[in-house]
Every structure is written in C-alpha cells, then in structure tokens.
C-alpha cells in the first residue's frame, strides 16, 4: 500500500481488470489506439497519454481520473479521448479533444474545464448540455443537429473566441453577464433559459459583425462595434434593455408592433434609426426610454404611440412613406410641447397633466 504503480496498457484493446491500491496514486498509461472501455479500472486515479494519442474509455473511467493528467501534445498535436457508455463527462486537464459517443438515456452532460478543449458529440439521439462555466472559452463545441443541444454559461463567461456549432439552446445562470458574437447569438433558436428578472436579469454583450435578434428571457443587451459601421437590432421582448456603445455604428432598432417598456440607448455621435413598426400597426413606446436615437422610420400607414418627449427627440431623418388617407399617425401621451415631425400626416394629442 506504499507503491505508486504505473499500469502501461500500450495501444491494446484491453478487456481485463486493473486494480490499484487506494492509499497511493496509481497511473494508467495509454498509447495511441488504446481502448479500455470494456475493462475494469479500479483505484487508478492518474492518467498518462502518449503525445498526440487517441484513446477510448467509458464516461465513468474518465470521471475516475482525479489525479495527475500527463498529455504532452498541444494544438493540432494534442490528445483525444473518445467517450463510450452512459454518464456525465468532465473534461480532463491537458486533453485537447473529446469525442462523445451515444448515451443510452439520450441525455448527456459535458462539463468543460479547460478554455481550449474541443468537444464533439456524435450521437444523433442525445440531448447534450455543454457547460462552459465562467471561462473565456476558445475551443470548439460541436453538437448534433438532429436533437437540441444546450450551452450553459455562468457569470463572466466569454465564448466569442470559440466556435459553437449545432447547439441551439442556451441556459444562463441567474443574473449572469456573458459575451458572445452576433452570429453565436443568432444561432440560439431553441429554448432560452435565463431565470433572473428585472435588475437581477441577465446580460449578453455582443461582439463581431452582424444583425442581432434579442433572445427571449434575456433582459439586457450591450452591442459593441460592427466593423461595417452599420448594425441592425431586432427587439422581440417588450421589456428588453439595449445599449449600443460603438461611436461609429449607425444602429437601427426594430421594435415591430411591441408595446415597449424597456430601454434603448444609442450612441450620440452617429444617427441611430428607430423603426417602430416593421411588422404592423400598433407599436407603443410611450412607456419605454429612448435615448440618443435621432431618426425615425414608420411603416406605411402606421399608427404609433410616443410620449411628447420622445417625439421631440427625433431630430434626424424621418421616413414615413404613406400619404393622404394612407398616411401615418402619431398618438402623443404625457406632458410637454409637441413639434410635429416631417412626413407624418396625423397627430392625436393626448391629455397633459
């Protein structure tokens, strides 16, 4: 019970039993091609892989390696573990690549503990959750496109330098603030779980170029620079708060027909265009906050609600293509003077307190 034993299986497809002694750390050594998934490995908590080795083991065997992990290959010469059998998988330090096979329960949880680990789930029946935690993740996560897979992020996580493929559901820890690219955000077309509300809601910071459609249940968006200097933000929830902080981007905020109670903050150095009604008449932003948005676009014939102060804030270009009986209407609520805007045929002025 005092010897630290190394069991060297080489490149074998090993089906026997290896039993270490629980009081001292023992080591399993594997070369490329080794497969121990049909064997029993007990009381062996350290693992050594030959540089660049590709090996296969069960999920439970992987979980039992709680000691030192030696895997000297890096980058494209890194090591690969293929996981067989049921159970959760926590990636091991120094292992660059994981290939996750089928779990007969059709559910698999993968916890990724290293920023550059690449994980591919190959089962076309498993719903896999990939938990990145709070990391600044730069690896690649590949789900299977036939079943909804989920990315889990905790407060501080940044996946904008990583690649997320075939993962369409997103879970954010309550109150989490995370960072991702515009394209990554657009790819989350499945269930979005973000339990925080109000001041305890979640925040997504967007980097990189492209249109951004806000996700359900995410209260706050911070929009960074688009290198084209043009950005479109589609707002889908009435209480979403969006801040665009690029000093060079002209941002268009589309609200459709929402009764909007959130906040939109543009950047004061470039005209931002608020399109109230891209989907149909009835938009009402009088209960929301609109700051540093100077231009206004209404769909043809739209009837919309603004506060008096919001109306006065539109000092830039006004686009309202309807004319005559088909013209646009602005209904004014709240206190303050009202200056009618160009191209708007009709104003209805509500009560001033």
CSV table of N, CA, C and O in Angstrom, one decimal, residues 109-158:
chain,number,residue,atom,x,y,z
A,109,UNK,N,-24.5,15.2,-20.0
A,109,UNK,CA,-24.0,16.4,-19.5
A,109,UNK,C,-22.5,16.4,-19.7
A,109,UNK,O,-21.8,15.5,-19.2
A,110,UNK,N,-21.9,17.5,-20.3
A,110,UNK,CA,-20.5,17.6,-20.5
A,110,UNK,C,-20.0,18.9,-19.8
A,110,UNK,O,-20.5,20.0,-20.2
A,111,UNK,N,-19.1,18.8,-18.9
A,111,UNK,CA,-18.6,20.0,-18.2
A,111,UNK,C,-17.2,20.2,-18.7
A,111,UNK,O,-16.3,19.3,-18.6
A,112,UNK,N,-16.9,21.4,-19.3
A,112,UNK,CA,-15.7,21.7,-19.9
A,112,UNK,C,-14.9,22.6,-19.0
A,112,UNK,O,-15.3,23.7,-18.6
A,113,UNK,N,-13.7,22.1,-18.5
A,113,UNK,CA,-12.9,22.8,-17.5
A,113,UNK,C,-11.7,23.5,-18.1
A,113,UNK,O,-11.0,24.2,-17.3
A,114,UNK,N,-11.4,23.4,-19.3
A,114,UNK,CA,-10.2,24.0,-19.9
A,114,UNK,C,-10.6,24.8,-21.1
A,114,UNK,O,-11.5,24.4,-21.9
A,115,UNK,N,-10.1,26.0,-21.2
A,115,UNK,CA,-10.6,27.0,-22.2
A,115,UNK,C,-10.4,26.6,-23.6
A,115,UNK,O,-11.2,27.0,-24.5
A,116,UNK,N,-9.5,25.7,-24.0
A,116,UNK,CA,-9.2,25.4,-25.4
A,116,UNK,C,-9.6,23.9,-25.7
A,116,UNK,O,-9.1,23.4,-26.7
A,117,UNK,N,-10.4,23.3,-24.9
A,117,UNK,CA,-10.8,21.9,-25.2
A,117,UNK,C,-11.8,21.9,-26.2
A,117,UNK,O,-12.8,22.7,-26.2
A,118,UNK,N,-11.7,21.0,-27.2
A,118,UNK,CA,-12.6,20.8,-28.3
A,118,UNK,C,-13.5,19.6,-28.0
A,118,UNK,O,-13.0,18.5,-27.8
A,119,UNK,N,-14.8,19.8,-28.1
A,119,UNK,CA,-15.7,18.7,-27.7
A,119,UNK,C,-16.7,18.5,-28.9
A,119,UNK,O,-17.4,19.4,-29.3
A,120,UNK,N,-16.8,17.2,-29.4
A,120,UNK,CA,-17.8,16.9,-30.4
A,120,UNK,C,-18.7,15.8,-29.9
A,120,UNK,O,-18.2,14.7,-29.4
A,121,UNK,N,-20.0,16.0,-29.9
A,121,UNK,CA,-21.0,15.0,-29.6
A,121,UNK,C,-21.5,14.3,-30.9
A,121,UNK,O,-22.1,15.0,-31.7
A,122,UNK,N,-21.3,13.0,-31.0
A,122,UNK,CA,-21.6,12.4,-32.3
A,122,UNK,C,-22.9,11.7,-32.3
A,122,UNK,O,-23.4,11.2,-33.4
A,123,UNK,N,-23.6,11.5,-31.1
A,123,UNK,CA,-24.9,10.8,-31.1
A,123,UNK,C,-26.0,11.6,-31.7
A,123,UNK,O,-26.1,12.8,-31.4
A,124,UNK,N,-26.8,11.0,-32.6
A,124,UNK,CA,-27.9,11.8,-33.2
A,124,UNK,C,-29.2,11.6,-32.4
A,124,UNK,O,-30.3,12.0,-32.9
A,125,UNK,N,-29.1,11.0,-31.2
A,125,UNK,CA,-30.3,10.9,-30.3
A,125,UNK,C,-30.1,11.6,-29.0
A,125,UNK,O,-31.1,11.7,-28.3
A,126,UNK,N,-28.9,11.9,-28.6
A,126,UNK,CA,-28.7,12.5,-27.3
A,126,UNK,C,-28.9,14.0,-27.3
A,126,UNK,O,-28.4,14.7,-28.2
A,127,UNK,N,-29.6,14.5,-26.2
A,127,UNK,CA,-29.6,15.9,-25.9
A,127,UNK,C,-28.5,16.2,-25.0
A,127,UNK,O,-28.5,15.8,-23.8
A,128,UNK,N,-27.5,16.9,-25.5
A,128,UNK,CA,-26.2,17.1,-24.7
A,128,UNK,C,-26.2,18.6,-24.2
A,128,UNK,O,-26.5,19.5,-24.9
A,129,UNK,N,-25.8,18.7,-22.9
A,129,UNK,CA,-25.6,20.1,-22.4
A,129,UNK,C,-24.1,20.2,-22.2
A,129,UNK,O,-23.4,19.4,-21.7
A,130,UNK,N,-23.6,21.3,-22.8
A,130,UNK,CA,-22.2,21.7,-22.7
A,130,UNK,C,-22.0,22.8,-21.7
A,130,UNK,O,-22.5,24.0,-22.0
A,131,UNK,N,-21.4,22.6,-20.6
A,131,UNK,CA,-21.3,23.6,-19.5
A,131,UNK,C,-19.9,24.2,-19.5
A,131,UNK,O,-18.9,23.5,-19.2
A,132,UNK,N,-19.8,25.5,-19.9
A,132,UNK,CA,-18.5,26.2,-20.0
A,132,UNK,C,-18.2,26.9,-18.7
A,132,UNK,O,-17.1,27.3,-18.5
A,133,UNK,N,-19.2,27.1,-17.8
A,133,UNK,CA,-18.9,27.8,-16.6
A,133,UNK,C,-18.7,29.3,-16.8
A,133,UNK,O,-19.4,29.9,-17.6
A,134,UNK,N,-17.6,29.8,-16.2
A,134,UNK,CA,-17.3,31.2,-16.3
A,134,UNK,C,-16.1,31.5,-17.2
A,134,UNK,O,-15.6,32.6,-17.2
A,135,UNK,N,-15.7,30.5,-18.0
A,135,UNK,CA,-14.5,30.6,-18.8
A,135,UNK,C,-14.5,31.6,-19.9
A,135,UNK,O,-15.6,31.8,-20.5
A,136,UNK,N,-13.3,32.1,-20.3
A,136,UNK,CA,-13.1,32.7,-21.6
A,136,UNK,C,-12.7,31.6,-22.6
A,136,UNK,O,-11.6,31.2,-22.6
A,137,UNK,N,-13.7,31.1,-23.3
A,137,UNK,CA,-13.6,29.8,-24.0
A,137,UNK,C,-13.1,30.0,-25.4
A,137,UNK,O,-13.7,30.9,-26.1
A,138,UNK,N,-12.1,29.3,-25.9
A,138,UNK,CA,-11.6,29.5,-27.2
A,138,UNK,C,-11.6,28.2,-28.0
A,138,UNK,O,-11.0,28.2,-29.1
A,139,UNK,N,-12.2,27.1,-27.5
A,139,UNK,CA,-12.2,25.9,-28.3
A,139,UNK,C,-13.4,25.8,-29.2
A,139,UNK,O,-14.0,26.8,-29.6
A,140,UNK,N,-13.7,24.6,-29.6
A,140,UNK,CA,-14.8,24.3,-30.5
A,140,UNK,C,-15.8,23.3,-29.8
A,140,UNK,O,-15.4,22.2,-29.3
A,141,UNK,N,-17.1,23.6,-29.8
A,141,UNK,CA,-18.1,22.7,-29.3
A,141,UNK,C,-19.0,22.4,-30.5
A,141,UNK,O,-19.5,23.3,-31.2
A,142,UNK,N,-19.2,21.1,-30.8
A,142,UNK,CA,-20.0,20.7,-31.9
A,142,UNK,C,-21.1,19.7,-31.4
A,142,UNK,O,-20.7,18.6,-30.9
A,143,UNK,N,-22.3,20.1,-31.5
A,143,UNK,CA,-23.4,19.2,-31.1
A,143,UNK,C,-23.8,18.5,-32.4
A,143,UNK,O,-23.2,18.5,-33.4
A,144,UNK,N,-25.0,17.8,-32.2
A,144,UNK,CA,-25.5,17.1,-33.4
A,144,UNK,C,-26.8,17.7,-33.8
A,144,UNK,O,-27.7,18.0,-32.9
A,145,UNK,N,-27.0,18.0,-35.0
A,145,UNK,CA,-28.1,18.9,-35.5
A,145,UNK,C,-29.5,18.2,-35.4
A,145,UNK,O,-30.5,18.9,-35.6
A,146,UNK,N,-29.6,16.9,-35.1
A,146,UNK,CA,-30.9,16.3,-35.1
A,146,UNK,C,-31.6,16.4,-33.8
A,146,UNK,O,-32.8,16.2,-33.7
A,147,UNK,N,-30.9,16.7,-32.7
A,147,UNK,CA,-31.5,16.8,-31.3
A,147,UNK,C,-31.0,18.2,-30.7
A,147,UNK,O,-29.9,18.5,-30.9
A,148,UNK,N,-31.9,18.8,-30.0
A,148,UNK,CA,-31.5,20.1,-29.4
A,148,UNK,C,-30.4,19.9,-28.3
A,148,UNK,O,-30.6,19.2,-27.3
A,149,UNK,N,-29.3,20.5,-28.5
A,149,UNK,CA,-28.2,20.6,-27.5
A,149,UNK,C,-28.2,21.9,-26.9
A,149,UNK,O,-28.6,22.9,-27.5
A,150,UNK,N,-27.6,22.0,-25.7
A,150,UNK,CA,-27.6,23.3,-24.9
A,150,UNK,C,-26.3,23.7,-24.5
A,150,UNK,O,-25.4,22.9,-24.0
A,151,UNK,N,-26.0,25.0,-24.6
A,151,UNK,CA,-24.8,25.6,-24.0
A,151,UNK,C,-25.2,26.3,-22.7
A,151,UNK,O,-26.2,27.0,-22.6
A,152,UNK,N,-24.4,26.0,-21.6
A,152,UNK,CA,-24.7,26.6,-20.3
A,152,UNK,C,-23.5,27.5,-20.0
A,152,UNK,O,-22.3,27.2,-20.1
A,153,UNK,N,-23.9,28.8,-19.6
A,153,UNK,CA,-22.9,29.8,-19.3
A,153,UNK,C,-23.2,30.4,-17.9
A,153,UNK,O,-24.3,30.7,-17.6
A,154,UNK,N,-22.1,30.6,-17.2
A,154,UNK,CA,-22.2,31.3,-15.9
A,154,UNK,C,-21.7,32.7,-16.0
A,154,UNK,O,-21.2,33.1,-17.0
A,155,UNK,N,-21.8,33.5,-14.9
A,155,UNK,CA,-21.5,34.9,-14.9
A,155,UNK,C,-20.0,35.0,-15.3
A,155,UNK,O,-19.1,34.4,-14.7
A,156,UNK,N,-19.7,35.9,-16.3
A,156,UNK,CA,-18.3,36.2,-16.7
A,156,UNK,C,-17.9,35.4,-17.9
A,156,UNK,O,-16.8,35.6,-18.5
A,157,UNK,N,-18.7,34.4,-18.3
A,157,UNK,CA,-18.3,33.6,-19.5
A,157,UNK,C,-18.2,34.4,-20.8
A,157,UNK,O,-19.0,35.3,-21.0
A,158,UNK,N,-17.2,34.0,-21.6
A,158,UNK,CA,-17.0,34.7,-22.9
A,158,UNK,C,-16.7,33.6,-23.9
A,158,UNK,O,-15.6,33.0,-23.8
